[in-house]
Coordinates of C-alpha atoms in Angstrom, one line a residue:
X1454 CA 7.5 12.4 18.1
X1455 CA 5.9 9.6 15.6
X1456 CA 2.5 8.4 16.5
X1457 CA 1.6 5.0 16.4
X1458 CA -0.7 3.9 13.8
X1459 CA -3.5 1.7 15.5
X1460 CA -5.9 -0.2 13.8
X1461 CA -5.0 -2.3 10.5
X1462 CA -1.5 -2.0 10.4
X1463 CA 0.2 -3.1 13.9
X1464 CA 3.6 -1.8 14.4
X1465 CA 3.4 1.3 12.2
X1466 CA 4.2 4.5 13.1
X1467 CA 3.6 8.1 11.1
X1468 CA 6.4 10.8 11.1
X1469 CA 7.6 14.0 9.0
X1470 CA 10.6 13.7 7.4
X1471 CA 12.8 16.6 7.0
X1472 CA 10.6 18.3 3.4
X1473 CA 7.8 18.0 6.5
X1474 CA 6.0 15.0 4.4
X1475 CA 4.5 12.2 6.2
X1476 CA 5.9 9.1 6.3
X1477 CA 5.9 5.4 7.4
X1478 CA 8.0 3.4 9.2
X1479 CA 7.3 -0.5 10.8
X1480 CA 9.1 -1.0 13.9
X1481 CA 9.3 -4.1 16.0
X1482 CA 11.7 -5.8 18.3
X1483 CA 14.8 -3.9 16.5
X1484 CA 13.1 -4.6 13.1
X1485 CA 13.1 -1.6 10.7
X1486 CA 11.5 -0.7 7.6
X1487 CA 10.1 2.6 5.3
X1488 CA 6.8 1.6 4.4
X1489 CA 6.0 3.7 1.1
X1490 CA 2.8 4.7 -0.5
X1491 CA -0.2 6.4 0.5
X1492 CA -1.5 5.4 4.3
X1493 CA -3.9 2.1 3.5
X1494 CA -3.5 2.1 -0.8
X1495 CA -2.9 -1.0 -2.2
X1496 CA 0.8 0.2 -2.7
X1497 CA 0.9 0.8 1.1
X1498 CA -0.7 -2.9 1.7
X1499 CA 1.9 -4.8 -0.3
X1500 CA 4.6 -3.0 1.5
X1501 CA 3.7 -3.5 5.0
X1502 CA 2.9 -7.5 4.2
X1503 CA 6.9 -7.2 2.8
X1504 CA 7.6 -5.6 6.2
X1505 CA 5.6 -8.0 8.2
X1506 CA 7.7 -11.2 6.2
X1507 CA 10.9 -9.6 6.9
X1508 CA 10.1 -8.7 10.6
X1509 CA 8.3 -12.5 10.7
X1510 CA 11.4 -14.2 9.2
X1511 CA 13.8 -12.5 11.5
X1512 CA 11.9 -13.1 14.6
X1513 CA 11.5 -16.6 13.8
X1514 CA 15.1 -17.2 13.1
X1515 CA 16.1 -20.3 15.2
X1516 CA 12.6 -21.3 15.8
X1517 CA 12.0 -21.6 12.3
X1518 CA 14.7 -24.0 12.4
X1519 CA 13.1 -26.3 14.8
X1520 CA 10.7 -28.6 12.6
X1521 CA 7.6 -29.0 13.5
X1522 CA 6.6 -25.7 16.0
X1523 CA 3.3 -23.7 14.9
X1524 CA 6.4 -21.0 14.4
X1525 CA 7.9 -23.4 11.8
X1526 CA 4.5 -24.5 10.3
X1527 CA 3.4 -20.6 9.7
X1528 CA 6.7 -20.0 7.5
X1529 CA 6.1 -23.2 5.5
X1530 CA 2.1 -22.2 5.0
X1531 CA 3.1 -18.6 3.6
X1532 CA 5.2 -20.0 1.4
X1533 CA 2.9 -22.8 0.2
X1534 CA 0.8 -22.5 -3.4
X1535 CA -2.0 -22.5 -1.3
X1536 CA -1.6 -19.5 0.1
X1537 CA 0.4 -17.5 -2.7
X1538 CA -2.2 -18.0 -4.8
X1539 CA -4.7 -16.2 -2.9
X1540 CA -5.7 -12.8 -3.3
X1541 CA -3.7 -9.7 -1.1
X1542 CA -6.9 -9.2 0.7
X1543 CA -7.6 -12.4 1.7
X1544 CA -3.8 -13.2 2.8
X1545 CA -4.4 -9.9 5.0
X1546 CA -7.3 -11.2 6.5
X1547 CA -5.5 -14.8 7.4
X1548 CA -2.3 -13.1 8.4
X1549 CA -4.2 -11.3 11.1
X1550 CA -5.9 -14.6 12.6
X1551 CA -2.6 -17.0 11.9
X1552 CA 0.1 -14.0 13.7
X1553 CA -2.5 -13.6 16.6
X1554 CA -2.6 -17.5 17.1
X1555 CA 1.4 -17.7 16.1
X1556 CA 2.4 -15.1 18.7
X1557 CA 0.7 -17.0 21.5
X1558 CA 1.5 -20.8 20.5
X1559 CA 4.7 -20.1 18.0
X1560 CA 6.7 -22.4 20.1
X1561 CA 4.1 -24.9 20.2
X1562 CA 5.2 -28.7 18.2
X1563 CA 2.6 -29.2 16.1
X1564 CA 3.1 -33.2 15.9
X1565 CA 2.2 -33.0 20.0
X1566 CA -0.9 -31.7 19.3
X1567 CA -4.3 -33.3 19.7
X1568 CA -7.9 -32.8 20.1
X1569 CA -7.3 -31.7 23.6
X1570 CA -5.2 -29.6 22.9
X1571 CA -6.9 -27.4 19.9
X1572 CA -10.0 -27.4 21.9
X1573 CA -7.5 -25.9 25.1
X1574 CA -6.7 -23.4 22.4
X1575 CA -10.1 -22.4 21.5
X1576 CA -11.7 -22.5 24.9
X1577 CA -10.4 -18.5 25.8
X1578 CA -12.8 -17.3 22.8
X1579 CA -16.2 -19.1 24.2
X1580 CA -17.7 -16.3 24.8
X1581 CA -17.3 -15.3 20.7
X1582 CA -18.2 -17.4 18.7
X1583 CA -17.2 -16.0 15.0
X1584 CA -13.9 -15.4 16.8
X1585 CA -13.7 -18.8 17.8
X1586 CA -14.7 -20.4 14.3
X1587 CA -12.1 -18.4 12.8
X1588 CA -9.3 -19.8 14.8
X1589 CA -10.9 -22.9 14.2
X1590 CA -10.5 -22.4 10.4
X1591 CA -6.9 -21.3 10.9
X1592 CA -6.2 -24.1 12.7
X1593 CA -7.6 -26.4 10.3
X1594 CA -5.6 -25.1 7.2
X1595 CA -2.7 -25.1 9.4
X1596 CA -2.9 -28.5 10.5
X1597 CA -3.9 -29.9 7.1
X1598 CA -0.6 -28.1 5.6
X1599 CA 1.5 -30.1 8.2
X1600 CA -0.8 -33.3 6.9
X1601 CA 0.7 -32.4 3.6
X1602 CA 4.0 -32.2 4.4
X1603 CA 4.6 -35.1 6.0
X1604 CA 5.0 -33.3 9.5
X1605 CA 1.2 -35.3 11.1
X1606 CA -0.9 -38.1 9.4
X1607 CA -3.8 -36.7 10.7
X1608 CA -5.6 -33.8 11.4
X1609 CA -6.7 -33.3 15.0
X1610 CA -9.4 -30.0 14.4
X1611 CA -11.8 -32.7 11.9
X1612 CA -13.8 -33.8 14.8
X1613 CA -14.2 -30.2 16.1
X1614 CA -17.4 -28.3 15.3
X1615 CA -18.1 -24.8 14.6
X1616 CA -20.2 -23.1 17.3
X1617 CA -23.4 -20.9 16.2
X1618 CA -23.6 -17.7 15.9
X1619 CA -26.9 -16.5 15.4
X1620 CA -25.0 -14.4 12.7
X1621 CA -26.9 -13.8 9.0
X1622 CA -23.5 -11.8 7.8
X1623 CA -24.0 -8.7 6.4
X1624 CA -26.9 -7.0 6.2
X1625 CA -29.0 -7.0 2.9
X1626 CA -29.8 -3.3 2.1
X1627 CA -34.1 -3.0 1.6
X1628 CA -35.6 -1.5 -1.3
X1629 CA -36.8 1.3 1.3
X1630 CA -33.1 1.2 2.4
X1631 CA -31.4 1.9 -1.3
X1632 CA -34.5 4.4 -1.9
X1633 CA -33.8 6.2 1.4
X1634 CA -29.7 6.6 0.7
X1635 CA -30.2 8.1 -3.0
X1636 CA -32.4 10.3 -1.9
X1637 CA -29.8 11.8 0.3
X1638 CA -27.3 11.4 -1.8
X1639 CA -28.7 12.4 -5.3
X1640 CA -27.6 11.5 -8.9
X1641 CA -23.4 13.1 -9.6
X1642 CA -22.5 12.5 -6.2
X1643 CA -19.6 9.6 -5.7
X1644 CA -21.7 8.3 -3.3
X1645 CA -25.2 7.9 -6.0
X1646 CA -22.1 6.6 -7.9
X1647 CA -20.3 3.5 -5.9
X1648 CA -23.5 2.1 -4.5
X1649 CA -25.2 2.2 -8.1
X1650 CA -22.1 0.4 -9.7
X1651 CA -22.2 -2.2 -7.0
X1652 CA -26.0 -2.5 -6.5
X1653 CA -26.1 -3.3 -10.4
X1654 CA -23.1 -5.3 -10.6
X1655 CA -23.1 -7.3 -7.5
X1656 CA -19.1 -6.4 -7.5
X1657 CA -17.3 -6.6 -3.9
X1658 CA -15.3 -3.3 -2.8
X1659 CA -11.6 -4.4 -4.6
X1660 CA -13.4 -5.1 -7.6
X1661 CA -15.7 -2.0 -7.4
X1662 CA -12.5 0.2 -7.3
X1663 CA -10.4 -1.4 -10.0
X1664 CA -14.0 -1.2 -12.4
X1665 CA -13.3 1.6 -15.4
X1666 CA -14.3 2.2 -19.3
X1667 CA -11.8 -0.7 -20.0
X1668 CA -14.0 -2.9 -18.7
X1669 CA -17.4 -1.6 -20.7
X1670 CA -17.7 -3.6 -24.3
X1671 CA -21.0 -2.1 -26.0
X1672 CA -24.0 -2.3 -23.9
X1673 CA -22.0 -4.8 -21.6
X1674 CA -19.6 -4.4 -18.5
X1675 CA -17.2 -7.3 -18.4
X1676 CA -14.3 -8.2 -15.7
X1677 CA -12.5 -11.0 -13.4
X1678 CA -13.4 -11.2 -9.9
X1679 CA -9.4 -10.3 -8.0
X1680 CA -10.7 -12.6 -5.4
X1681 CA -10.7 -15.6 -7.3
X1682 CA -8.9 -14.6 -10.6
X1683 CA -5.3 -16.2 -9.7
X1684 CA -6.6 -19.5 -9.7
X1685 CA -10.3 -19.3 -11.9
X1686 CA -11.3 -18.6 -15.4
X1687 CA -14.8 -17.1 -14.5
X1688 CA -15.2 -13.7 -16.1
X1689 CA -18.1 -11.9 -15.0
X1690 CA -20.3 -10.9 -18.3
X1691 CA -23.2 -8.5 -17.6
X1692 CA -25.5 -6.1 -19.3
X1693 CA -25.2 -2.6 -18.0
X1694 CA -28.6 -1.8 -16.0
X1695 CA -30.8 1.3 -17.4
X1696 CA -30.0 3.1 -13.4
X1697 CA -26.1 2.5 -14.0
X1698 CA -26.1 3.4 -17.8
X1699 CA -27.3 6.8 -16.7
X1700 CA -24.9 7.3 -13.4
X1701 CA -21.5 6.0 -16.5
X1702 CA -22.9 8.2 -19.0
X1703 CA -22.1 11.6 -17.3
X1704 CA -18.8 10.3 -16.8
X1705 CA -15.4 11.7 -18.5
X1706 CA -14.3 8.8 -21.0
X1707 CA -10.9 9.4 -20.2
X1708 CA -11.1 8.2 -16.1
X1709 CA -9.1 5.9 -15.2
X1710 CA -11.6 4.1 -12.9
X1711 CA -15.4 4.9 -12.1
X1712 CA -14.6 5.4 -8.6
X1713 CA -11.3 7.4 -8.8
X1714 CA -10.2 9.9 -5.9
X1715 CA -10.4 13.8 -6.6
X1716 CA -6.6 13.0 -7.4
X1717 CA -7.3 11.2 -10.6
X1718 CA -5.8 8.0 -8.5
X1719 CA -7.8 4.5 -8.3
X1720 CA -8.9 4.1 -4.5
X1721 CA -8.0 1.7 -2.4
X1722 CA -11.2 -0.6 -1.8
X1723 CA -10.6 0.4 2.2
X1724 CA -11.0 4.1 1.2
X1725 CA -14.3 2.9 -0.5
X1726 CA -15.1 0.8 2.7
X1727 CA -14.7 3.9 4.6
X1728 CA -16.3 6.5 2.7
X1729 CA -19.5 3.9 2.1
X1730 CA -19.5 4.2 6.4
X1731 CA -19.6 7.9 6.6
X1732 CA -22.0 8.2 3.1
X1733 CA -24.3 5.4 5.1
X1734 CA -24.3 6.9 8.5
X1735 CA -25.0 10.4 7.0
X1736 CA -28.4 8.8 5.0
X1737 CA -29.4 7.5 8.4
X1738 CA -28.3 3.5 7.5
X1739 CA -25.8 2.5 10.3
X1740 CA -26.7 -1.3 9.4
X1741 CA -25.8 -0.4 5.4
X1742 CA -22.2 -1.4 4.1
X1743 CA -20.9 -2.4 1.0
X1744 CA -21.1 -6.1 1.0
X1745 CA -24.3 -5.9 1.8
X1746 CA -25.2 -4.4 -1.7
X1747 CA -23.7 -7.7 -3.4
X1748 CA -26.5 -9.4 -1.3
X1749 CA -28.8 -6.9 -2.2
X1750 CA -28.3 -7.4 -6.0
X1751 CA -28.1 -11.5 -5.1
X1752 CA -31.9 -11.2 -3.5
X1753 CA -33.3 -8.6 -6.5
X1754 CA -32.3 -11.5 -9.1
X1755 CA -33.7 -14.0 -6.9
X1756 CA -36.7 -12.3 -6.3
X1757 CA -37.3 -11.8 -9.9
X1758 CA -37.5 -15.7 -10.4
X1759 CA -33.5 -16.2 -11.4
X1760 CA -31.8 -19.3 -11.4
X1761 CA -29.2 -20.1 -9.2
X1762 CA -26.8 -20.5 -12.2
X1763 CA -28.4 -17.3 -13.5
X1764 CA -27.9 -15.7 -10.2
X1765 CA -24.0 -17.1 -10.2
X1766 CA -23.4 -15.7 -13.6
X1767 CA -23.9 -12.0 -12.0
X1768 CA -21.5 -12.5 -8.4
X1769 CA -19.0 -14.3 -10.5
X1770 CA -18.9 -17.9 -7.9
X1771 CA -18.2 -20.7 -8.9
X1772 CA -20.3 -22.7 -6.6
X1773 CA -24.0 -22.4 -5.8
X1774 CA -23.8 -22.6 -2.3
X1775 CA -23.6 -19.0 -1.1
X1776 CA -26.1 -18.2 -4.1
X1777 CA -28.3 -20.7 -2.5
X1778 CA -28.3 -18.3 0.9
X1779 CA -29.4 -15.7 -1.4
X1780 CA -31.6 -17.5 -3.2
X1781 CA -33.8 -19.3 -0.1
X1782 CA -34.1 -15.8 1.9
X1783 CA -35.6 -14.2 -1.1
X1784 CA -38.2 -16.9 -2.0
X1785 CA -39.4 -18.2 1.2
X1786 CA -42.4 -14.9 1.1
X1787 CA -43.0 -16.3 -2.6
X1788 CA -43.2 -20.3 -1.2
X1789 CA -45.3 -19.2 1.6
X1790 CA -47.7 -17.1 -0.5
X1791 CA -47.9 -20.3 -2.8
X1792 CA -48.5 -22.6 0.0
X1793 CA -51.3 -20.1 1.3
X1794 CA -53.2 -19.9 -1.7
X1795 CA -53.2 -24.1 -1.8
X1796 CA -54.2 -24.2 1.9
X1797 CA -57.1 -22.0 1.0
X1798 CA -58.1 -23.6 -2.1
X1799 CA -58.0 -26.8 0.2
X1800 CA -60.1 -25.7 2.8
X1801 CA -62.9 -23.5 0.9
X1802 CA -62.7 -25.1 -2.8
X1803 CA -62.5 -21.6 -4.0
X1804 CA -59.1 -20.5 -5.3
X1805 CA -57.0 -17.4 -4.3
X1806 CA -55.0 -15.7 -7.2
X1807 CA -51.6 -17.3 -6.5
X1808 CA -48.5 -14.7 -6.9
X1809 CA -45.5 -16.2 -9.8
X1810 CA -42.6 -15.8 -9.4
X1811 CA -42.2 -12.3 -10.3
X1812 CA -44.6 -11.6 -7.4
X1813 CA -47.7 -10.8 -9.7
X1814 CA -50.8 -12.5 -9.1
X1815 CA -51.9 -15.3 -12.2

């Protein structure tokens, strides 16, 4: 009997084929379709968002027909240069939030809708607040699609706020933190490996996983972030730190990526994002992932008395306001250390050696 794959991929369901090999298949309402490549690769990604448009464009059918339904307004996004040009990832993470919101409001007219009516939309999610906001986002680019299209002339979400949530995102690993996981996980390991690369690169999961000698020039590692490369010029230019040098240099010239499976395969940047869970709970770190490296990098540039446009030059972005973040967080124990010594100097007359900004004392 198949067995329903839960999880990422809704709809798909494992079986062994006649050879006894595993298999894919997405099913729906009478839909059909062989999903190939490994379970959760990249290959196996692009195939199930080909399933998912064929399943979504059958389903529609009539509705899609009907101008102006959130059904309608979903088919003309996907197709839009807005979205195209996005990276696979990101599309997968919208898709999830837009089909969620589609299969309950689908038949929905969008040119009916006001601010009632989006907040009646939001109100079951209250009680979660980052689920909430990203419905709210959805909504937004929706609605701001059918502003471009000539199907509203306004858009009824731009008076709506986002709630709080009390949320600082990921979790930014502490130098006790990174010193604790390598010394469970020692130098050789792919585990010393993958958080090295990305704690010295400040490279996100797809890009950690796609990272290989191609990309090395000299003394220097250089590449194009996948998020952003479809639509941005920024190349990422570093030097190779001492600590990652060392982890490259015992590795075979002829890999095809620094983070390859046993297999000689690249790895899918879930397979990272899983193995970094297990490699993190086994060194004790439950609140450790791999984004929270890129901060982690972010903060030890800041801390070291960086510039935001130096700092930007390492995470590849193209705006400082997410370096910013980074930035604040890591100088405010500088700032207040500064402040302290003036206060002092203020009250007494005598001065207190005052820390720079590399956290020495002048």
């Amino acid at each position: 009997m198949a067995r329903r794959i839960k999880r990422e991929f809704p709809g798909v369901t494992a079986y062994f084929d006649r050879h006894r090999k595993r298999r894919f298949r997405f099913r729906k309402k009478g839909f059909s379709a062989e999903i190939q490549g490994e379970y959760g690769s990249d290959e196996f990604r692009r195939n199930y968002e080909r399933a998912l448009t064929g399943y979504r464009s059958q389903e529609v059918g009539a509705q899609a027909t009907k101008r102006s339904t959130i059904n309608a307004l979903v088919v003309s996004y996907y197709k839009s240069p807005e979205f195209v040009s996005l990276a696979d990832s990101t599309k997968a993470t919208y898709r999830r939030e837009i089909e969620r919101l589609r299969d309950e409001h689908g038949h929905r007219l969008v040119v009916q809708m006001k601010r009632p009516h989006v907040v009646k939309l939001l109100e079951p999610l209250a009680d979660r607040p980052s689920a909430r906001n990203n419905r709210l986002r959805m909504l937004r680019m929706l609605l701001n699609h059918a502003v471009e299209i000539g199907w509203r002339s306004d858009n009824p979400t731009t008076a709506i706020r986002k709630m709080r949530t009390g949320s600082q995102g990921f979790h930014t690993w502490t130098e006790a933190e990174i010193e604790k996981f390598f010394t469970h996980h020692e130098i050789g390991t792919l585990a010393h490996t993958a958080v090295t690369l990305m704690l010295h690169t400040a490279c996100s999961r797809v890009d950690a996983v796609r990272l290989g000698w191609q990309n090395v020039s000299g003394a220097r590692l250089q590449y194009r972030r996948q998020k952003t490369e479809r639509f941005s010029e920024v190349v990422v230019d570093i030097p190779i730190h001492p600590d990652l040098q060392r982890v490259l240099d015992v590795l075979p010239k002829g890999q095809l990526t620094f983070l390859e499976t046993s297999g000689g395969s690249s790895r899918s940047s879930n397979g990272l994002g899983n193995a970094m869970r297990k490699w993190c709970d086994a060194a004790g770190l439950p609140a450790c992932s791999a984004h929270g490296l890129r901060k982690a990098c972010a903060t030890r540039l800041a801390e070291a008395g960086a510039s935001e446009r130096e700092i930007m030059a390492w995470t590849g972005h193209s705006s400082p306001q997410m370096v910013q973040i980074y930035a604040g967080k890591a100088r405010r124990g500088l700032m207040a250390d500064q402040g302290f010594a003036k206060l002092i100097q203020n009250e007494t007359g005598s001065n207190v050696d005052e820390p720079n900004e590399n956290g020495s004392t002048k």
